[in-house]
């Protein structure tokens, strides 16, 4: 069974997250994801300090992971891919597994700083990027909403 294309009240075709924004769909899941991200950031920060690492490392290294935006210098699709590869929890989880299985403080340090960064980013609304532009994320649009498009004849 094929789905009908989604349209806004004005008849414009939209898909996926764009549809949710166009019709003002419930943002409840985004709220839950932000609370979840706050919990991950807090847990990572507490574990980091409890393991004896200086809390200031979290601040010093915070922006290192944002170097992944370098792909946007070439084009938005590559930028989204490089950003999302670094801002997925897969990397910190893998470092965490190595840290636990290998009793490696270095991998524990990396996993917790990395997870802290992702948690704070998502808490602030910097979600995984869509391929069209930097401000389009799985959590919604970053920044001020664009003014509504003018309709012809008005």
mmCIF file of C-alpha atoms in Angstrom:
data_model
loop_
_atom_site.group_PDB
_atom_site.id
_atom_site.type_symbol
_atom_site.label_atom_id
_atom_site.label_comp_id
_atom_site.label_asym_id
_atom_site.label_seq_id
_atom_site.Cartn_x
_atom_site.Cartn_y
_atom_site.Cartn_z
ATOM 1 C CA UNK A 1 0.000 0.000 0.000
ATOM 2 C CA UNK A 2 1.464 3.358 -1.058
ATOM 3 C CA UNK A 3 1.248 6.346 1.207
ATOM 4 C CA UNK A 4 -0.264 9.538 -0.057
ATOM 5 C CA UNK A 5 2.160 12.457 -0.208
ATOM 6 C CA UNK A 6 1.853 14.749 2.798
ATOM 7 C CA UNK A 7 0.702 18.295 2.171
ATOM 8 C CA UNK A 8 0.325 21.422 4.257
ATOM 9 C CA UNK A 9 -2.907 23.379 4.500
ATOM 10 C CA UNK A 10 -1.750 25.474 1.524
ATOM 11 C CA UNK A 11 -1.244 22.332 -0.568
ATOM 12 C CA UNK A 12 2.589 22.259 -0.549
ATOM 13 C CA UNK A 13 4.130 18.780 -0.568
ATOM 14 C CA UNK A 14 6.405 17.951 2.367
ATOM 15 C CA UNK A 15 7.908 14.792 3.845
ATOM 16 C CA UNK A 16 9.173 13.409 7.142
ATOM 17 C CA UNK A 17 10.372 15.914 9.717
ATOM 18 C CA UNK A 18 9.395 18.769 7.400
ATOM 19 C CA UNK A 19 5.809 17.569 7.571
ATOM 20 C CA UNK A 20 5.874 17.534 11.362
ATOM 21 C CA UNK A 21 7.133 21.123 11.416
ATOM 22 C CA UNK A 22 4.701 22.221 8.692
ATOM 23 C CA UNK A 23 1.619 20.991 10.507
ATOM 24 C CA UNK A 24 2.859 21.780 14.023
ATOM 25 C CA UNK A 25 2.863 18.137 15.060
ATOM 26 C CA UNK A 26 3.349 17.328 18.728
ATOM 27 C CA UNK A 27 6.949 17.953 19.866
ATOM 28 C CA UNK A 28 6.686 15.606 22.858
ATOM 29 C CA UNK A 29 9.402 13.171 21.652
ATOM 30 C CA UNK A 30 11.871 16.057 21.271
ATOM 31 C CA UNK A 31 11.230 17.082 24.870
ATOM 32 C CA UNK A 32 11.909 13.541 26.027
ATOM 33 C CA UNK A 33 15.109 13.400 23.976
ATOM 34 C CA UNK A 34 16.324 16.638 25.528
ATOM 35 C CA UNK A 35 15.672 15.366 29.067
ATOM 36 C CA UNK A 36 17.398 12.104 28.147
ATOM 37 C CA UNK A 37 20.378 14.083 26.813
ATOM 38 C CA UNK A 38 20.588 16.100 30.038
ATOM 39 C CA UNK A 39 20.734 12.803 31.931
ATOM 40 C CA UNK A 40 23.506 11.452 29.706
ATOM 41 C CA UNK A 41 25.515 14.671 30.081
ATOM 42 C CA UNK A 42 25.055 14.651 33.871
ATOM 43 C CA UNK A 43 25.925 10.954 34.202
ATOM 44 C CA UNK A 44 29.003 11.385 31.987
ATOM 45 C CA UNK A 45 30.161 14.421 33.959
ATOM 46 C CA UNK A 46 29.686 12.742 37.332
ATOM 47 C CA UNK A 47 31.425 9.530 36.205
ATOM 48 C CA UNK A 48 34.265 11.614 34.755
ATOM 49 C CA UNK A 49 34.899 13.384 38.060
ATOM 50 C CA UNK A 50 34.380 10.206 40.117
ATOM 51 C CA UNK A 51 37.076 8.481 38.068
ATOM 52 C CA UNK A 52 39.463 11.207 39.188
ATOM 53 C CA UNK A 53 39.644 13.241 35.994
ATOM 54 C CA UNK A 54 39.682 17.036 36.350
ATOM 55 C CA UNK A 55 36.244 18.514 35.524
ATOM 56 C CA UNK A 56 37.931 21.308 33.589
ATOM 57 C CA UNK A 57 38.857 18.817 30.834
ATOM 58 C CA UNK A 58 35.164 18.692 29.930
ATOM 59 C CA UNK A 59 35.240 22.438 29.213
ATOM 60 C CA UNK A 60 38.654 22.459 27.510
ATOM 61 C CA UNK A 61 37.816 19.620 25.107
ATOM 62 C CA UNK A 62 34.162 20.477 24.567
ATOM 63 C CA UNK A 63 34.513 22.042 21.110
ATOM 64 C CA UNK A 64 37.021 19.499 19.744
ATOM 65 C CA UNK A 65 34.190 17.278 18.496
ATOM 66 C CA UNK A 66 32.720 20.174 16.528
ATOM 67 C CA UNK A 67 35.721 20.060 14.197
ATOM 68 C CA UNK A 68 33.588 17.427 12.462
ATOM 69 C CA UNK A 69 31.712 20.339 10.852
ATOM 70 C CA UNK A 70 34.630 20.738 8.446
ATOM 71 C CA UNK A 71 32.682 18.693 5.884
ATOM 72 C CA UNK A 72 30.276 21.616 5.491
ATOM 73 C CA UNK A 73 33.083 23.507 3.744
ATOM 74 C CA UNK A 74 32.603 21.136 0.803
ATOM 75 C CA UNK A 75 28.820 20.648 0.808
ATOM 76 C CA UNK A 76 25.903 20.119 3.213
ATOM 77 C CA UNK A 77 25.583 16.397 2.520
ATOM 78 C CA UNK A 78 29.224 15.672 3.376
ATOM 79 C CA UNK A 79 28.999 18.021 6.359
ATOM 80 C CA UNK A 80 25.965 16.167 7.687
ATOM 81 C CA UNK A 81 27.751 12.836 7.282
ATOM 82 C CA UNK A 82 30.950 13.915 9.074
ATOM 83 C CA UNK A 83 29.023 15.717 11.821
ATOM 84 C CA UNK A 84 26.664 12.780 12.410
ATOM 85 C CA UNK A 85 29.513 10.248 12.440
ATOM 86 C CA UNK A 86 31.115 12.123 15.354
ATOM 87 C CA UNK A 87 27.853 13.080 17.091
ATOM 88 C CA UNK A 88 26.448 9.561 17.324
ATOM 89 C CA UNK A 89 26.683 7.645 20.596
ATOM 90 C CA UNK A 90 28.311 4.706 18.763
ATOM 91 C CA UNK A 91 31.824 6.164 19.174
ATOM 92 C CA UNK A 92 31.614 6.854 22.913
ATOM 93 C CA UNK A 93 29.927 3.482 23.482
ATOM 94 C CA UNK A 94 32.751 1.669 21.653
ATOM 95 C CA UNK A 95 35.347 3.600 23.683
ATOM 96 C CA UNK A 96 33.425 2.709 26.844
ATOM 97 C CA UNK A 97 33.452 -0.995 26.010
ATOM 98 C CA UNK A 98 37.201 -0.901 25.363
ATOM 99 C CA UNK A 99 37.682 1.048 28.619
ATOM 100 C CA UNK A 100 35.795 -1.538 30.670
ATOM 101 C CA UNK A 101 37.142 -4.677 28.984
ATOM 102 C CA UNK A 102 40.705 -3.401 28.811
ATOM 103 C CA UNK A 103 40.735 -1.435 32.062
ATOM 104 C CA UNK A 104 41.864 1.586 30.062
ATOM 105 C CA UNK A 105 41.582 4.983 31.725
ATOM 106 C CA UNK A 106 42.438 6.653 28.411
ATOM 107 C CA UNK A 107 39.435 5.107 26.669
ATOM 108 C CA UNK A 108 37.241 5.911 29.696
ATOM 109 C CA UNK A 109 38.392 9.541 29.495
ATOM 110 C CA UNK A 110 37.595 9.711 25.757
ATOM 111 C CA UNK A 111 34.220 7.953 26.106
ATOM 112 C CA UNK A 112 33.015 10.234 28.898
ATOM 113 C CA UNK A 113 34.193 13.515 27.340
ATOM 114 C CA UNK A 114 32.633 12.472 24.034
ATOM 115 C CA UNK A 115 29.311 11.373 25.574
ATOM 116 C CA UNK A 116 29.217 14.580 27.638
ATOM 117 C CA UNK A 117 29.651 16.655 24.473
ATOM 118 C CA UNK A 118 26.889 14.842 22.599
ATOM 119 C CA UNK A 119 24.530 15.040 25.579
ATOM 120 C CA UNK A 120 25.007 18.805 25.977
ATOM 121 C CA UNK A 121 24.691 19.371 22.222
ATOM 122 C CA UNK A 122 21.398 17.476 22.057
ATOM 123 C CA UNK A 123 20.124 19.173 25.209
ATOM 124 C CA UNK A 124 20.712 22.519 23.461
ATOM 125 C CA UNK A 125 18.917 21.330 20.315
ATOM 126 C CA UNK A 126 21.918 20.503 18.141
ATOM 127 C CA UNK A 127 20.690 17.172 16.883
ATOM 128 C CA UNK A 128 21.895 14.909 14.117
ATOM 129 C CA UNK A 129 21.948 16.818 10.848
ATOM 130 C CA UNK A 130 19.760 16.333 7.812
ATOM 131 C CA UNK A 131 21.472 16.631 4.435
ATOM 132 C CA UNK A 132 19.925 19.896 3.262
ATOM 133 C CA UNK A 133 21.640 22.406 5.616
ATOM 134 C CA UNK A 134 23.351 22.674 8.995
ATOM 135 C CA UNK A 135 20.298 24.079 10.773
ATOM 136 C CA UNK A 136 18.074 21.104 9.847
ATOM 137 C CA UNK A 137 18.294 18.443 12.575
ATOM 138 C CA UNK A 138 16.359 15.436 13.820
ATOM 139 C CA UNK A 139 15.331 17.598 16.807
ATOM 140 C CA UNK A 140 13.940 20.346 14.579
ATOM 141 C CA UNK A 141 15.301 23.550 13.117
ATOM 142 C CA UNK A 142 18.156 25.318 14.940
ATOM 143 C CA UNK A 143 17.781 29.041 15.495
ATOM 144 C CA UNK A 144 14.892 31.331 14.810
ATOM 145 C CA UNK A 145 12.091 29.901 12.700
ATOM 146 C CA UNK A 146 11.952 31.145 9.134
ATOM 147 C CA UNK A 147 9.146 33.567 8.359
ATOM 148 C CA UNK A 148 6.197 31.875 6.649
ATOM 149 C CA UNK A 149 6.388 31.850 2.867
ATOM 150 C CA UNK A 150 4.220 34.382 1.116
ATOM 151 C CA UNK A 151 1.442 32.984 -0.979
ATOM 152 C CA UNK A 152 0.994 34.225 -4.535
ATOM 153 C CA UNK A 153 -1.701 36.826 -5.019
ATOM 154 C CA UNK A 154 -1.372 38.453 -1.604
#
